[in-house]
Short mmCIF file of C-alpha atoms in Angstrom, two decimals:
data_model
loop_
_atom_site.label_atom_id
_atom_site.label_comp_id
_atom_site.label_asym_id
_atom_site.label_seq_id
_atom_site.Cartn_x
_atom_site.Cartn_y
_atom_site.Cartn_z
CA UNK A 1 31.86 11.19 20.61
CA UNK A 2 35.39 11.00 18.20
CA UNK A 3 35.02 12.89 14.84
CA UNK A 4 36.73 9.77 13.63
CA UNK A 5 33.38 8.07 14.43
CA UNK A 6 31.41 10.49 12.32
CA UNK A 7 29.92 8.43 9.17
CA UNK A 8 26.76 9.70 6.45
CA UNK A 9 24.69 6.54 8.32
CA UNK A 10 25.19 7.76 11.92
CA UNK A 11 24.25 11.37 11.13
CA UNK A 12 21.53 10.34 9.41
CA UNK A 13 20.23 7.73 12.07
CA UNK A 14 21.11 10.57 14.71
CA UNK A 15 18.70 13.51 12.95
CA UNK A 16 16.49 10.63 12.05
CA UNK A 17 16.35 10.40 16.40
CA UNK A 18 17.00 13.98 16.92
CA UNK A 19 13.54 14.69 14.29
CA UNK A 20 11.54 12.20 16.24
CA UNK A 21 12.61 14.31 19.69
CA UNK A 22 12.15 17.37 18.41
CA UNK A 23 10.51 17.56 15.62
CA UNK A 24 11.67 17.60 11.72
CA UNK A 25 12.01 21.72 11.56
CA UNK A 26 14.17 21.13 14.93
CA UNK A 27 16.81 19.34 13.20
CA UNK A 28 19.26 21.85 12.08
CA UNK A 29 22.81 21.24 11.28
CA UNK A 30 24.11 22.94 14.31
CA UNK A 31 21.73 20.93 16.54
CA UNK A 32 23.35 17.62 14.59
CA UNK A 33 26.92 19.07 15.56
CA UNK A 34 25.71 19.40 19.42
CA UNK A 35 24.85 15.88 19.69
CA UNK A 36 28.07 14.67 18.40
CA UNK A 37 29.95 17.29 20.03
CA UNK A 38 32.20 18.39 16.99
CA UNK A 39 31.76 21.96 15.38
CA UNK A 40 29.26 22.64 12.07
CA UNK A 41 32.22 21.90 9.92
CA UNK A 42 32.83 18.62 10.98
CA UNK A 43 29.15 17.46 9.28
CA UNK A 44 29.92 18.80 5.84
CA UNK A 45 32.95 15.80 5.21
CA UNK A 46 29.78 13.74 5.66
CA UNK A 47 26.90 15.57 3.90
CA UNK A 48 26.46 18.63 1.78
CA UNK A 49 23.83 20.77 3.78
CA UNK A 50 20.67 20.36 5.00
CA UNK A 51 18.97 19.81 2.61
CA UNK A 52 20.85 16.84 1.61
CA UNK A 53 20.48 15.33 5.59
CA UNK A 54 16.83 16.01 5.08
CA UNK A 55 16.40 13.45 1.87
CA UNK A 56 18.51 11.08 3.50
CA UNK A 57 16.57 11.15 6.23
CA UNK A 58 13.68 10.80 4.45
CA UNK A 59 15.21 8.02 2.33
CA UNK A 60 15.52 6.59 5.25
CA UNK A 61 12.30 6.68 7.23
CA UNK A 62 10.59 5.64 3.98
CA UNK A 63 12.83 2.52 3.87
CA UNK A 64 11.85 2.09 7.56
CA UNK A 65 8.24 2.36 6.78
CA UNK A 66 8.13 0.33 4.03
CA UNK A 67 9.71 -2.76 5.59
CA UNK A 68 6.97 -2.40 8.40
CA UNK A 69 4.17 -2.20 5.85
CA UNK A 70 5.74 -5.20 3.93
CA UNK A 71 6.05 -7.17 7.21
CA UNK A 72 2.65 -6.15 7.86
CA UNK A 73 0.76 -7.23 4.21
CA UNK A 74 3.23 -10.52 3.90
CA UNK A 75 0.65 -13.67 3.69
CA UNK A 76 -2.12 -11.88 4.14
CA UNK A 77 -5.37 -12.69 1.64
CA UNK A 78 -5.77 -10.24 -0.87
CA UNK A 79 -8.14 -7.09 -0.28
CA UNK A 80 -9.60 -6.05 2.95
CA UNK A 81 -7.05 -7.73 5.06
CA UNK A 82 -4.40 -6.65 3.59
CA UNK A 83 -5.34 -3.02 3.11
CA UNK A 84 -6.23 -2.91 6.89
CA UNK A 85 -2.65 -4.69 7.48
CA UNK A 86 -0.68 -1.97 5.29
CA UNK A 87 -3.05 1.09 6.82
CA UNK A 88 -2.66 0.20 10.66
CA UNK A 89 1.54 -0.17 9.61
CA UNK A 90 1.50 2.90 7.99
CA UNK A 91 -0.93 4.56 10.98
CA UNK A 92 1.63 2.98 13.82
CA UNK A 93 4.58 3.95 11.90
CA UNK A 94 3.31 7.87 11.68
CA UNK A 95 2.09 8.05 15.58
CA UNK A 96 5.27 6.38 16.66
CA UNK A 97 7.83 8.34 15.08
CA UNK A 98 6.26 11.58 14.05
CA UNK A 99 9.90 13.09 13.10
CA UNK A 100 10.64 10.41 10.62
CA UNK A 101 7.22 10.14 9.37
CA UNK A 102 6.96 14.23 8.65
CA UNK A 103 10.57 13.26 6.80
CA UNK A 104 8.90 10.73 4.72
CA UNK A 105 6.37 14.21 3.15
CA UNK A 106 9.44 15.68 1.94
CA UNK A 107 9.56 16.32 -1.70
CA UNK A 108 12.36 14.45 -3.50
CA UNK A 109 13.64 14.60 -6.98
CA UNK A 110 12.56 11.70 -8.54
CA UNK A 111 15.59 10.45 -10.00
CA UNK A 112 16.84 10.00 -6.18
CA UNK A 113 13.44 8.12 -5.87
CA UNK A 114 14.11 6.09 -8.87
CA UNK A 115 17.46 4.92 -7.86
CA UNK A 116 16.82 3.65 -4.26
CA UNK A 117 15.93 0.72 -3.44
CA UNK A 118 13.69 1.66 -0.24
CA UNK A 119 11.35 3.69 -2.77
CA UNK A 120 11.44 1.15 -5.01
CA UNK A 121 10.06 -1.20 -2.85
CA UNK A 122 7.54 1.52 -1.35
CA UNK A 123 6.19 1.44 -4.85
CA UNK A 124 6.07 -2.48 -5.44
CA UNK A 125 4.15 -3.07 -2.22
CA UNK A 126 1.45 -0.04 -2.67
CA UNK A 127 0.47 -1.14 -5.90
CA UNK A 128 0.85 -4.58 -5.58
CA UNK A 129 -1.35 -4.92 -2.93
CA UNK A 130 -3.86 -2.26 -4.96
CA UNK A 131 -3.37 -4.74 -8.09
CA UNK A 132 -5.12 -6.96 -5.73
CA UNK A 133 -8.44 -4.52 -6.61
CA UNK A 134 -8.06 -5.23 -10.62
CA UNK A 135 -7.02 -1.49 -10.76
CA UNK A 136 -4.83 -0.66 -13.58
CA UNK A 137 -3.08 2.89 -14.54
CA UNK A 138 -4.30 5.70 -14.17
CA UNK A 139 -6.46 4.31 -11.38
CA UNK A 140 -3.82 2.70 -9.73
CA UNK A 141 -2.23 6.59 -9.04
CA UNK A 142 -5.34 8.11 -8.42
CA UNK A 143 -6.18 5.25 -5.67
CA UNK A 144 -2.44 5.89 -4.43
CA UNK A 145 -2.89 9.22 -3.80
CA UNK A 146 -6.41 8.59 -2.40
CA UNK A 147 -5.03 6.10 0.48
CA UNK A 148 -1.99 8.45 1.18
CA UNK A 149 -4.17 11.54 1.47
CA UNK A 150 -6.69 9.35 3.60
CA UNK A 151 -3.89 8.16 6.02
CA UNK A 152 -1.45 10.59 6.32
CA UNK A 153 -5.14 13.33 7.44
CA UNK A 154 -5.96 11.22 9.71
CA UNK A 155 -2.84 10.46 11.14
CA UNK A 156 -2.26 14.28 11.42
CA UNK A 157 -5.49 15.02 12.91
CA UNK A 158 -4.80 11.92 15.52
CA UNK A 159 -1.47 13.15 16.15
CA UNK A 160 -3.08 16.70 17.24
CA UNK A 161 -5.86 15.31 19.16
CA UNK A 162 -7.81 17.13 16.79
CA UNK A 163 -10.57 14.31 16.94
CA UNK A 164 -13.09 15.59 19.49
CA UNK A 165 -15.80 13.80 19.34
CA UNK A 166 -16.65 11.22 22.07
CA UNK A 167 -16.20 8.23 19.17
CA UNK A 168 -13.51 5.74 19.52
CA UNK A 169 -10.56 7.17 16.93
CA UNK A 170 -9.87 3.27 16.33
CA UNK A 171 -13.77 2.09 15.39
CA UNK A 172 -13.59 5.49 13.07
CA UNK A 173 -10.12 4.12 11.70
CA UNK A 174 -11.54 0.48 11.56
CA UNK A 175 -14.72 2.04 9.75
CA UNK A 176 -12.44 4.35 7.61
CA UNK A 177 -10.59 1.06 6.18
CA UNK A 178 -13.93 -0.77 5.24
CA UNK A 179 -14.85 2.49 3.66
CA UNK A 180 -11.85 2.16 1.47
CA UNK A 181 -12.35 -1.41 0.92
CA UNK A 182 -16.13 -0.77 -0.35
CA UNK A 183 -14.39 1.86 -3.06
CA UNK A 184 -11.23 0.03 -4.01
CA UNK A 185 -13.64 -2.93 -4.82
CA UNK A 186 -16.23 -0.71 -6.78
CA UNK A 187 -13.62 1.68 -8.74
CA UNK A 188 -15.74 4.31 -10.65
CA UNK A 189 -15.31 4.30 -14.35
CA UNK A 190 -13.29 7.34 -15.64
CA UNK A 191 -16.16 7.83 -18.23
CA UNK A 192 -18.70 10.80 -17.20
CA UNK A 193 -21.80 10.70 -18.14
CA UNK A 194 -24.05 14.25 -19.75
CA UNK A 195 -24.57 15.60 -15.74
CA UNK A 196 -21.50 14.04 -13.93
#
């Protein structure tokens, strides 16, 4: 392909590809360069390193994500149904593109988060839907990071085929999301009592 035809949104949309092929550790600047045919110089009019293609990636893939999640939870009735709407989004999302989805664990600085849009949104819908529960901060967080944790294990472990046992994967999923539904709607108090 031209270097003329070189923009930030086709390298990005290209490693985006390339990570889903190969994995996220596989994409590598010189790797980028390959597929475009153009040398390792060419990229840096378009991005500063690799690091920087790796956040935009991930900027990326979490816009992605989050526009299947909110397609997913749109209409839906409040609770259950829309948890197990946003969860089998989020599950598809991670199985189908594992490159952009390991993109989406990547640590960014959180003024990047705050300005964009895509993470923004990632935000509104999460806690919106959690809302839903009567949760308020700091629940709201701790149930965020609960339902993260939750999906992105199991997704991991699916991805693997590290479930062995005989089980459906989907009834444990199903099972896994009323599980999460029971807890949402029965938030423990923060308050301990003498022996807890």
């Amino acid at each position: 392909m031209p270097r003329a035809g070189l923009t930030p949104e086709r390298l990005v949309a290209a490693a985006a590809d390339l990570a889903d092929e190969a994995g996220f550790e596989g994409v590598t600047l010189s790797a980028l360069a390959r597929r475009f045919g153009v040398k390792d110089a060419s990229l840096y009019t378009h991005i500063r390193n690799l690091r920087d293609l790796r956040i935009r990636m991930a900027l990326l893939a979490g816009g992605e994500m989050t526009d299947r999640i909110a397609e997913a939870v749109e209409g839906r009735s409040p609770g259950r149904d829309t948890l197990a709407a946003f969860a089998a989004a989020y599950r598809a999302y991670a199985l189908e593109h594992p490159g952009r989805y390991a993109a989406t664990q990547l640590r960014i600085d959180p003024e990047l988060v705050t300005d964009s849009p895509a993470m923004r949104r990632t935000a509104d819908v999460t806690y919106g839907m959690l809302r839903a529960y009567g949760l308020e901060e700091p629940d709201l967080t701790d149930a965020v990071r609960l339902l993260r944790s939750t999906f992105h294990g199991y997704c991991a472990l699916e991805s693997t085929g590290a479930f062995g046992a005989p089980r459906d994967v989907q009834v444990s999923w199903d099972r896994a999301i009323d599980a999460l539904h029971v807890l949402l709607r029965n938030w423990p108090s923060e308050k301990r009592t003498p022996d807890g």
